[in-house]
Coordinates of C-alpha atoms and ligand atoms in Angstrom, one line a residue:
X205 CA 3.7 0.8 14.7
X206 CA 4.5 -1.6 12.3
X207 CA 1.5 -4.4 10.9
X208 CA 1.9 -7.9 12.6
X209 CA -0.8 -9.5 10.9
X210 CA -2.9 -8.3 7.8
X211 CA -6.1 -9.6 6.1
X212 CA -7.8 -9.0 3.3
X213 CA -10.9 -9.6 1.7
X214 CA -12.5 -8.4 -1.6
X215 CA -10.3 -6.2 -2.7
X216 CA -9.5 -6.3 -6.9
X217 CA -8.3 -9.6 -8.1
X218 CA -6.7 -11.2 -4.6
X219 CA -8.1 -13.9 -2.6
X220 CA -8.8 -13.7 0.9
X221 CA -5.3 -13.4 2.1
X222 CA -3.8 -13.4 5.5
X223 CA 0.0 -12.9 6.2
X224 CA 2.1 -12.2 8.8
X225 CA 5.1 -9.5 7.4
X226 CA 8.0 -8.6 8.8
X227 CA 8.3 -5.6 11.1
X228 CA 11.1 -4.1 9.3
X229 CA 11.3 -4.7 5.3
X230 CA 8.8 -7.0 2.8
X231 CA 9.2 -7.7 -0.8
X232 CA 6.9 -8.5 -2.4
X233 CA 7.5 -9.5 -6.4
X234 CA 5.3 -11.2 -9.0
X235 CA 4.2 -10.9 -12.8
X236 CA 2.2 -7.6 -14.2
X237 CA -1.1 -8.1 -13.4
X238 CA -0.5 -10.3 -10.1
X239 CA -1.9 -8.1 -7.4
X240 CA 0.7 -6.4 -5.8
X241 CA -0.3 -2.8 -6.4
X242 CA -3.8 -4.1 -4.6
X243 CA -2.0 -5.3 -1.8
X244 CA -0.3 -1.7 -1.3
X245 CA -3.7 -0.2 -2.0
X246 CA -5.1 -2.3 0.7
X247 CA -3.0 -0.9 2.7
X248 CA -3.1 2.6 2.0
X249 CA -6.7 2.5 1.8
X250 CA -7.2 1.3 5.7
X251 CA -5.0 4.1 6.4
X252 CA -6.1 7.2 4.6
X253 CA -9.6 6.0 3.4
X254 CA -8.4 6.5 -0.3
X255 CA -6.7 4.8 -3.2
X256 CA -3.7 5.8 -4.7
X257 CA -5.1 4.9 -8.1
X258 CA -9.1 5.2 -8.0
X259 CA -10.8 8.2 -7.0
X260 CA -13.8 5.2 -6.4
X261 CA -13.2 3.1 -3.7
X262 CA -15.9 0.7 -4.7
X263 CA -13.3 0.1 -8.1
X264 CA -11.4 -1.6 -5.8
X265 CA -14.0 -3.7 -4.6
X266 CA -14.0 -7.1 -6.2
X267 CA -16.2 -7.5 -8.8
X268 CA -18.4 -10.4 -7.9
X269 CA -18.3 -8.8 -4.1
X270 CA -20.5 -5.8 -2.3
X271 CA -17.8 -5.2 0.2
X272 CA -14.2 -5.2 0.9
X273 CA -12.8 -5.6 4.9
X274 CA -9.5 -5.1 6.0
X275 CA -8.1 -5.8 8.8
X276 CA -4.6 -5.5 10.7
X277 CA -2.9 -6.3 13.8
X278 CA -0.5 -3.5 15.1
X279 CA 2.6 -3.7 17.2
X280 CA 2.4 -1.0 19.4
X281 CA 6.1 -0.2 20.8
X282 CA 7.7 1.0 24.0
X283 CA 7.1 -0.4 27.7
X284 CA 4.0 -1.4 27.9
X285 CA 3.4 -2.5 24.4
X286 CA 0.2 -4.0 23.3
X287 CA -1.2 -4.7 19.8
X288 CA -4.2 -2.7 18.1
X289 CA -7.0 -4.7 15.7
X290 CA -7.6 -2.1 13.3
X291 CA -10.9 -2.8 11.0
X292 CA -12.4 -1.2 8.4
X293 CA -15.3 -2.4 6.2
X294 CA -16.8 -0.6 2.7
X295 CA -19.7 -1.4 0.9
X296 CA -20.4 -0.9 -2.3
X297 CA -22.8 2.0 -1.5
X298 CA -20.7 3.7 0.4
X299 CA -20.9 2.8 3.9
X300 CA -17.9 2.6 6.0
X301 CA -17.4 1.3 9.0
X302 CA -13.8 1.6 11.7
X303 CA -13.3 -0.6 14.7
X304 CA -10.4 -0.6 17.1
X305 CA -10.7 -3.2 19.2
X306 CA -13.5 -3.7 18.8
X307 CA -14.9 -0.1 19.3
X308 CA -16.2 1.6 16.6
X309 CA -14.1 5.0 15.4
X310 CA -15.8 7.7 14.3
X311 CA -13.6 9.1 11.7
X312 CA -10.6 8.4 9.4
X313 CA -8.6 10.4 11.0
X314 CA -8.5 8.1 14.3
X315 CA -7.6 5.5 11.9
X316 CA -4.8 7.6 9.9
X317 CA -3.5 8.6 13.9
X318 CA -2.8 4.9 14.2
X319 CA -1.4 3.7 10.4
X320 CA 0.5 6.5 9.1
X321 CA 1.7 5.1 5.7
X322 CA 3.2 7.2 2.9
X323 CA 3.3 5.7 -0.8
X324 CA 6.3 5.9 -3.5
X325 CA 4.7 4.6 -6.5
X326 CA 4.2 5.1 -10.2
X327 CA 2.4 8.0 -10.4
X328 CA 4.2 9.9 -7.3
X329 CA 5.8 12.6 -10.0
X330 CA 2.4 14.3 -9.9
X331 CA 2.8 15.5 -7.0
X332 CA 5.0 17.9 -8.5
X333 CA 3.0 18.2 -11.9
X334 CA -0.4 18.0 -10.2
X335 CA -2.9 20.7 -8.2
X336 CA -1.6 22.9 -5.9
X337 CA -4.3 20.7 -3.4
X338 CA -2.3 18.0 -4.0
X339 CA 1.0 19.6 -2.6
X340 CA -1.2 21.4 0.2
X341 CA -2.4 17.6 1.2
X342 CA 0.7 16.5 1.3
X343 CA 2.3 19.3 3.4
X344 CA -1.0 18.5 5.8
X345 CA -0.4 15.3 6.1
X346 CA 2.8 16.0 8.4
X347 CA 1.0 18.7 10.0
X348 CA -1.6 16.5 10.8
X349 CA 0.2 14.1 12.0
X350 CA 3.4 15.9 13.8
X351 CA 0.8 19.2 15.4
X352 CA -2.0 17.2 17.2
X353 CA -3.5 20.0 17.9
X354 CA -4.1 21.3 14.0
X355 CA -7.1 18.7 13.0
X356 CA -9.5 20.8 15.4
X357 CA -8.7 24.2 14.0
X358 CA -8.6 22.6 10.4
X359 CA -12.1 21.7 11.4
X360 CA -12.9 25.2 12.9
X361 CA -11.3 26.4 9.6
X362 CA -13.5 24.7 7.4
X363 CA -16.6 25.4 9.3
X364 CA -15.7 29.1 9.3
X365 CA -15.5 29.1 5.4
X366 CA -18.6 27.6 4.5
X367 CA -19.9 30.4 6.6
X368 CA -18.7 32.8 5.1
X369 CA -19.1 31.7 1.8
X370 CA -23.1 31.2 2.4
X371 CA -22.6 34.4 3.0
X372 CA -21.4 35.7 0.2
X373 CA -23.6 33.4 -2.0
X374 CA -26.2 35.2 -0.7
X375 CA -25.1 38.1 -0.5
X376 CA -25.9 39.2 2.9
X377 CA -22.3 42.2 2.7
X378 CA -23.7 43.2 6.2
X379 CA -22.6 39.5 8.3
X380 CA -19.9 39.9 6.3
X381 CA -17.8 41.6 9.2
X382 CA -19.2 39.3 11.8
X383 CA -17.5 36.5 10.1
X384 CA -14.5 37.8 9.1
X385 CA -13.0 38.3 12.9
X386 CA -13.5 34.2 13.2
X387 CA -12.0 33.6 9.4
X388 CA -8.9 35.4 10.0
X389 CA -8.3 33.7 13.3
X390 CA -8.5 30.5 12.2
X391 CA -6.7 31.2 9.5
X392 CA -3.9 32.6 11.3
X393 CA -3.8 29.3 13.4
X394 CA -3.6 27.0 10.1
X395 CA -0.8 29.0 8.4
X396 CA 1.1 28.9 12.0
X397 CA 1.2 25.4 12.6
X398 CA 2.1 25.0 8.4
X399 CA 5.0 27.5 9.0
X400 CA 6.0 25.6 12.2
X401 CA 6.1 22.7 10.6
X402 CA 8.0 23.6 7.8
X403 CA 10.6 25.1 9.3
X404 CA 12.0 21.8 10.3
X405 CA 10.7 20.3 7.2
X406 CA 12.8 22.5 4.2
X407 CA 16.2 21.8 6.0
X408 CA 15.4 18.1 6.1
X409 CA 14.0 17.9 2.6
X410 CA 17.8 19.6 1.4
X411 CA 19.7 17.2 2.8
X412 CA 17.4 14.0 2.4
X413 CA 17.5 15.6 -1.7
X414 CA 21.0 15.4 -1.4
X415 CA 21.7 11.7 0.1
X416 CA 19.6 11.2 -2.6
X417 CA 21.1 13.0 -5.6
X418 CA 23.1 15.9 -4.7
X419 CA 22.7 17.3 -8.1
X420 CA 19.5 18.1 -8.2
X421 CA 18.8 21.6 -6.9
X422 CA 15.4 22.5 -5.8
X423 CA 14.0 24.7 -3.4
X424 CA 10.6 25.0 -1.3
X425 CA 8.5 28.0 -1.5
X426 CA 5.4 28.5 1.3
X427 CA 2.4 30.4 -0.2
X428 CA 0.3 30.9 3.0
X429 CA -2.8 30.9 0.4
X430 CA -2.7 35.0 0.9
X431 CA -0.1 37.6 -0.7
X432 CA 3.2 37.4 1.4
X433 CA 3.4 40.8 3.0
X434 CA -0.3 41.6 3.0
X435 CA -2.4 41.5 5.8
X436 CA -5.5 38.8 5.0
X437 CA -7.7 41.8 6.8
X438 CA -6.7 44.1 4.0
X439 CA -6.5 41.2 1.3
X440 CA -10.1 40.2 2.3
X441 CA -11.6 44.0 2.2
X442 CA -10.0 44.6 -1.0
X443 CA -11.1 41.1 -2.8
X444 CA -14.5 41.5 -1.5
X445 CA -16.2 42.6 -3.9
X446 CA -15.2 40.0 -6.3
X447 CA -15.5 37.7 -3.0
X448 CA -19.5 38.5 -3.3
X449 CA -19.2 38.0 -7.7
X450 CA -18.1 34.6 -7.2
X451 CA -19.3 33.3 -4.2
X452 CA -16.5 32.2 -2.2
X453 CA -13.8 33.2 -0.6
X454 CA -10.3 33.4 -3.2
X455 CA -8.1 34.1 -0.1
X456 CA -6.8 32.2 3.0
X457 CA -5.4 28.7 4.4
X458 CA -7.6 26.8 2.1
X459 CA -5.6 28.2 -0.7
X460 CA -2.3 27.4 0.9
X461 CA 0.7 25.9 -2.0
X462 CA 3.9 24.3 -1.4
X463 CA 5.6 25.6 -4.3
X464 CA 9.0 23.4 -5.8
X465 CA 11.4 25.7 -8.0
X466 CA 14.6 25.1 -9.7
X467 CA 15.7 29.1 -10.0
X468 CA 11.8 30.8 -10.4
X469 CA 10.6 27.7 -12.0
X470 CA 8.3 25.4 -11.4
X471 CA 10.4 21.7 -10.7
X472 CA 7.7 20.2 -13.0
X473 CA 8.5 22.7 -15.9
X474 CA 12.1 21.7 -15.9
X475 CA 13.2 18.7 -14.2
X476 CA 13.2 15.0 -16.2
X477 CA 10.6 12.7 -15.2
X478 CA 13.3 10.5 -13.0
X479 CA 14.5 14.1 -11.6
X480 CA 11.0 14.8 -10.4
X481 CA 10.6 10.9 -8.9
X482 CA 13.8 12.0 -6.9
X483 CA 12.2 15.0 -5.2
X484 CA 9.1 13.4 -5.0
X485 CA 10.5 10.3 -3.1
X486 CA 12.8 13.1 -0.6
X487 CA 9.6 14.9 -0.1
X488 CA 8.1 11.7 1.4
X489 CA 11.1 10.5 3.1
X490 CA 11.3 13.9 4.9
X491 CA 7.6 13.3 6.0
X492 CA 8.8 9.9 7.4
X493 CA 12.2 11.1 9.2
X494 CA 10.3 14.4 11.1
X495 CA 7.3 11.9 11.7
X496 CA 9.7 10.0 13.5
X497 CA 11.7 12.9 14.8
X498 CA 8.2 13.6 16.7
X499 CA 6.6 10.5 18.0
X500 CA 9.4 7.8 17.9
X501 CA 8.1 5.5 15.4
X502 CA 8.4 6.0 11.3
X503 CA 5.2 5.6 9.3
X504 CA 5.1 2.5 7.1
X505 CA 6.1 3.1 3.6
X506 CA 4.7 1.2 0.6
X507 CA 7.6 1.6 -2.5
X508 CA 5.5 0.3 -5.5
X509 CA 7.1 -0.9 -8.5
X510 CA 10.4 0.2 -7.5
X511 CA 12.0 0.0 -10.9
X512 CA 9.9 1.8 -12.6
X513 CA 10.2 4.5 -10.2
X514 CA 13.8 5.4 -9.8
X515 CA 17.5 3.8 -11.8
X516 CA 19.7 1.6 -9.8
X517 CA 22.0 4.2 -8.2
X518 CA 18.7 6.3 -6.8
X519 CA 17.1 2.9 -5.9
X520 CA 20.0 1.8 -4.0
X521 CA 19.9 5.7 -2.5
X522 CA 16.8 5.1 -1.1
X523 CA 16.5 2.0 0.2
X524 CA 19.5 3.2 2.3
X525 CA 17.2 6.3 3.8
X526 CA 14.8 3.6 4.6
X527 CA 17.1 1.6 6.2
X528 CA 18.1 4.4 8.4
X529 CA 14.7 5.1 9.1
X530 CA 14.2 1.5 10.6
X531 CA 10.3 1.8 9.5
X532 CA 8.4 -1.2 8.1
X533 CA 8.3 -1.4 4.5
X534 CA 6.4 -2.8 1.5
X535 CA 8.1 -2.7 -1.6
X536 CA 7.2 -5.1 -4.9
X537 CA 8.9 -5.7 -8.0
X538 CA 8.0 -8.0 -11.3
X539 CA 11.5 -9.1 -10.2
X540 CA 12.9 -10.5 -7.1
X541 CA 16.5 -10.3 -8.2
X542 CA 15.6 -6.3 -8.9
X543 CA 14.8 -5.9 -5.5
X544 CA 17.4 -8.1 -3.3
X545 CA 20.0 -6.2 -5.5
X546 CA 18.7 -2.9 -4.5
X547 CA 18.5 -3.9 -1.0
X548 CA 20.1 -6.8 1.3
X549 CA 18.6 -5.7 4.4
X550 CA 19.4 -7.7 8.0
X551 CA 15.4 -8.7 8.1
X552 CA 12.4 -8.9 5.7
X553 CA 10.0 -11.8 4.3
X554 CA 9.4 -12.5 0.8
X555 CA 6.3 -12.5 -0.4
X556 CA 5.0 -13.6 -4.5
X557 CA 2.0 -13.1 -5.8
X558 CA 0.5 -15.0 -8.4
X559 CA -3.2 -14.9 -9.9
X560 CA -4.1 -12.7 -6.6
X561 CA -3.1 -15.6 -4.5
X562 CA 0.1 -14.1 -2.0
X563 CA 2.2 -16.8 -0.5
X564 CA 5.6 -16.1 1.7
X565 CA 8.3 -17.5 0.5
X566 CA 10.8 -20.0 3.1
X567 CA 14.3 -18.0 3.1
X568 CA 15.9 -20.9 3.8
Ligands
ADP608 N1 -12.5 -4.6 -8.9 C1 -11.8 -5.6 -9.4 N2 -12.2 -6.9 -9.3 C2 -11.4 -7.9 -9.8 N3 -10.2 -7.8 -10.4 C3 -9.8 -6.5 -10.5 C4 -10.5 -5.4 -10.1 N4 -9.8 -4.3 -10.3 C5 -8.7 -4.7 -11.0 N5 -8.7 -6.0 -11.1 C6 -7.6 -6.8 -11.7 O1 -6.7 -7.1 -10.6 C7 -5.4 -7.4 -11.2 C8 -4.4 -6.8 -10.2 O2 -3.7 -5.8 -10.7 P1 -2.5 -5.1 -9.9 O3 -2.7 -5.1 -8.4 O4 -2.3 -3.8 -10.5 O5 -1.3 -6.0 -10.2 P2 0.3 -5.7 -10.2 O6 0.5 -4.6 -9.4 O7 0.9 -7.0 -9.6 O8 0.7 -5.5 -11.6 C9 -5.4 -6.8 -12.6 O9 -5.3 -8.0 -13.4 C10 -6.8 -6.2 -12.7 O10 -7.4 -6.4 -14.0
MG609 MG1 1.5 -2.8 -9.9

């Protein structure tokens, strides 16, 4: 569902900005310092509730402001297609607020459902280098969004840990059974819908790696959060003890890890910083092609800084997945020339930026 119409007000350095992009491919280009990255952020932000460069959202609120609002217009496709007002508002303190059509939503997920977006940018590499939460997220993310039924039993999950982890905490050994039927169920669910959707995912993300750069060989390891060949039952009788020391639980879903290798190494460990931009960049195309493998439409991607990210031959590699993909993109550049020789796609807008102040650009 790509955005028709998107406004902006109070984020970082832009002024209250209204445009109209183009449902297929947008560049956006302007000097360091200009506002693009807000613009992406914007964006990203009304569809996952965080930034990809502040773990505070109210950094991105302008300074002299108490709130920033968003708000986009989506074009639903198919027969009978409509178009969605997506709204979300932040205040400095905290407070959020989603409306959709008017009606408010209760969570960020309902808003995520309806703007999947996945970001290339800068700081992607981490993905490899970072947490193993980070990689778990990410593998989530398409779970979420191509196995509608896995947010409920995420949510069962997650109520059934902080159980049993009260539990534990208080070391109450006796309820320790009662819980552990419920744990192990849920768990099982969680690791089945990640298997599931993996299984379509690693061949994907081989040969989406190799339109990419064929030369770079990594592989994809699942760690279910739980020895492979153990049964959590045993795992969690056996750990218990230390279970109870600690106060949580060390095994299960919630320690899940999408492990990246080259041989039995870690990717990060051995591959150059561009290598590890590559994989990065196929990991989140994959998520984009099975996304659209399962409902129809692609997600929007936002490609920050472009240049930065990848050389010309691997920029000129992906811009062709995402032309495949026919998704609506965002990608900005300090130069336009860098970009409209990466890419001549048959539609897009131009966009510069300058002083926070976005203005599209006649093609004419
Ligand atoms: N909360 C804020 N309020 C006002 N300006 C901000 C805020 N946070 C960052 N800025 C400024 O916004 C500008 C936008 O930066 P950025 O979007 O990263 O530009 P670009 O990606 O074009 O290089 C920067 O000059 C930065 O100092
Ligand atoms: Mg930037």
């Amino acid at each position: 569902m790509p955005i028709r119409r998107l406004s902006v007000r109070g984020v970082r350095n832009l002024a209250p900005l209204d445009i109209h992009p183009h449902s297929r491919v947008n560049f956006i280009y302007g000097d360091n310092g200009s506002g693009k990255s807000s613009l992406l952020e914007s964006i990203a932000l009304l569809s996952s509730g965080k930034s990809f460069r502040s773990n505070q959202i109210k950094q991105l609120i302008h300074h002299d402001a108490d709130r920033l609002e968003l708000e986009c217009e989506l074009d639903e496709t198919g027969a009978d297609a409509q178009t969605q007002d997506l709204y979300s508002l932040r205040l400095r303190n905290g407070d959020v607020l989603f409306r959709l059509d008017g009606s408010v939503l209760t969570s960020q997920a309902q808003v995520a459902t309806r703007l999947p977006v996945q970001v290339i940018e800068p700081n992607t590499f981490r993905l490899l280098v970072g947490s193993p939460e980070d990689r778990r997220q990410f593998l989530d993310w398409g779970v979420f969004h191509v196995e509608p039924g896995f947010i409920e039993e995420w949510r069962i999950f997650r109520k059934v840990l902080k159980q049993r982890n009260s539990v534990l905490k208080q070391k109450e050994v006796s309820w320790l059974d009662v819980w552990d039927g419920g744990f192990i169920e849920a768990s099982e669910k969680i690791h089945q819908y990640r298997l599931a959707y993996l299984k379509a995912f690693v061949p994907q993300f081989e040969s989406t790696l190799a339109a990419l750069d064929a030369e770079i060989k990594v592989r994809l390891h699942y760690y279910p959060g739980w020895e492979k060949d153990s049964q959590l039952k045993d795992i969690l009788t056996r750990q218990q003890e230390r279970d109870l020391q600690l106060g949580y639980t060390q095994s299960g879903p919630h320690r899940a890890e999408l492990r990246i290798r080259v041989d039995k190494l870690p990717a990060a460990d051995v591959l150059s910083r561009g290598q590890q931009k590559t994989v990065v960049a196929a990991l989140k195309l994959t998520q984009g092609i099975l996304y659209k493998q399962s409902c129809g439409n692609a997600p929007i991607y936002l490609v920050d800084d472009l240049a930065s990210e990848l050389d010309s031959r691997h920029r000129l590699a992906l811009c062709q997945v995402l032309e495949d993909l026919k998704c609506q993109v965002f990608i900005t550049s300090i130069e336009k020339q860098q970009l409209m020789d990466s890419w001549t796609p048959s539609e897009f807008k131009v966009f510069h930026v300058e002083h926070g102040k976005i203005e599209e650009e006649s093609l004419s």
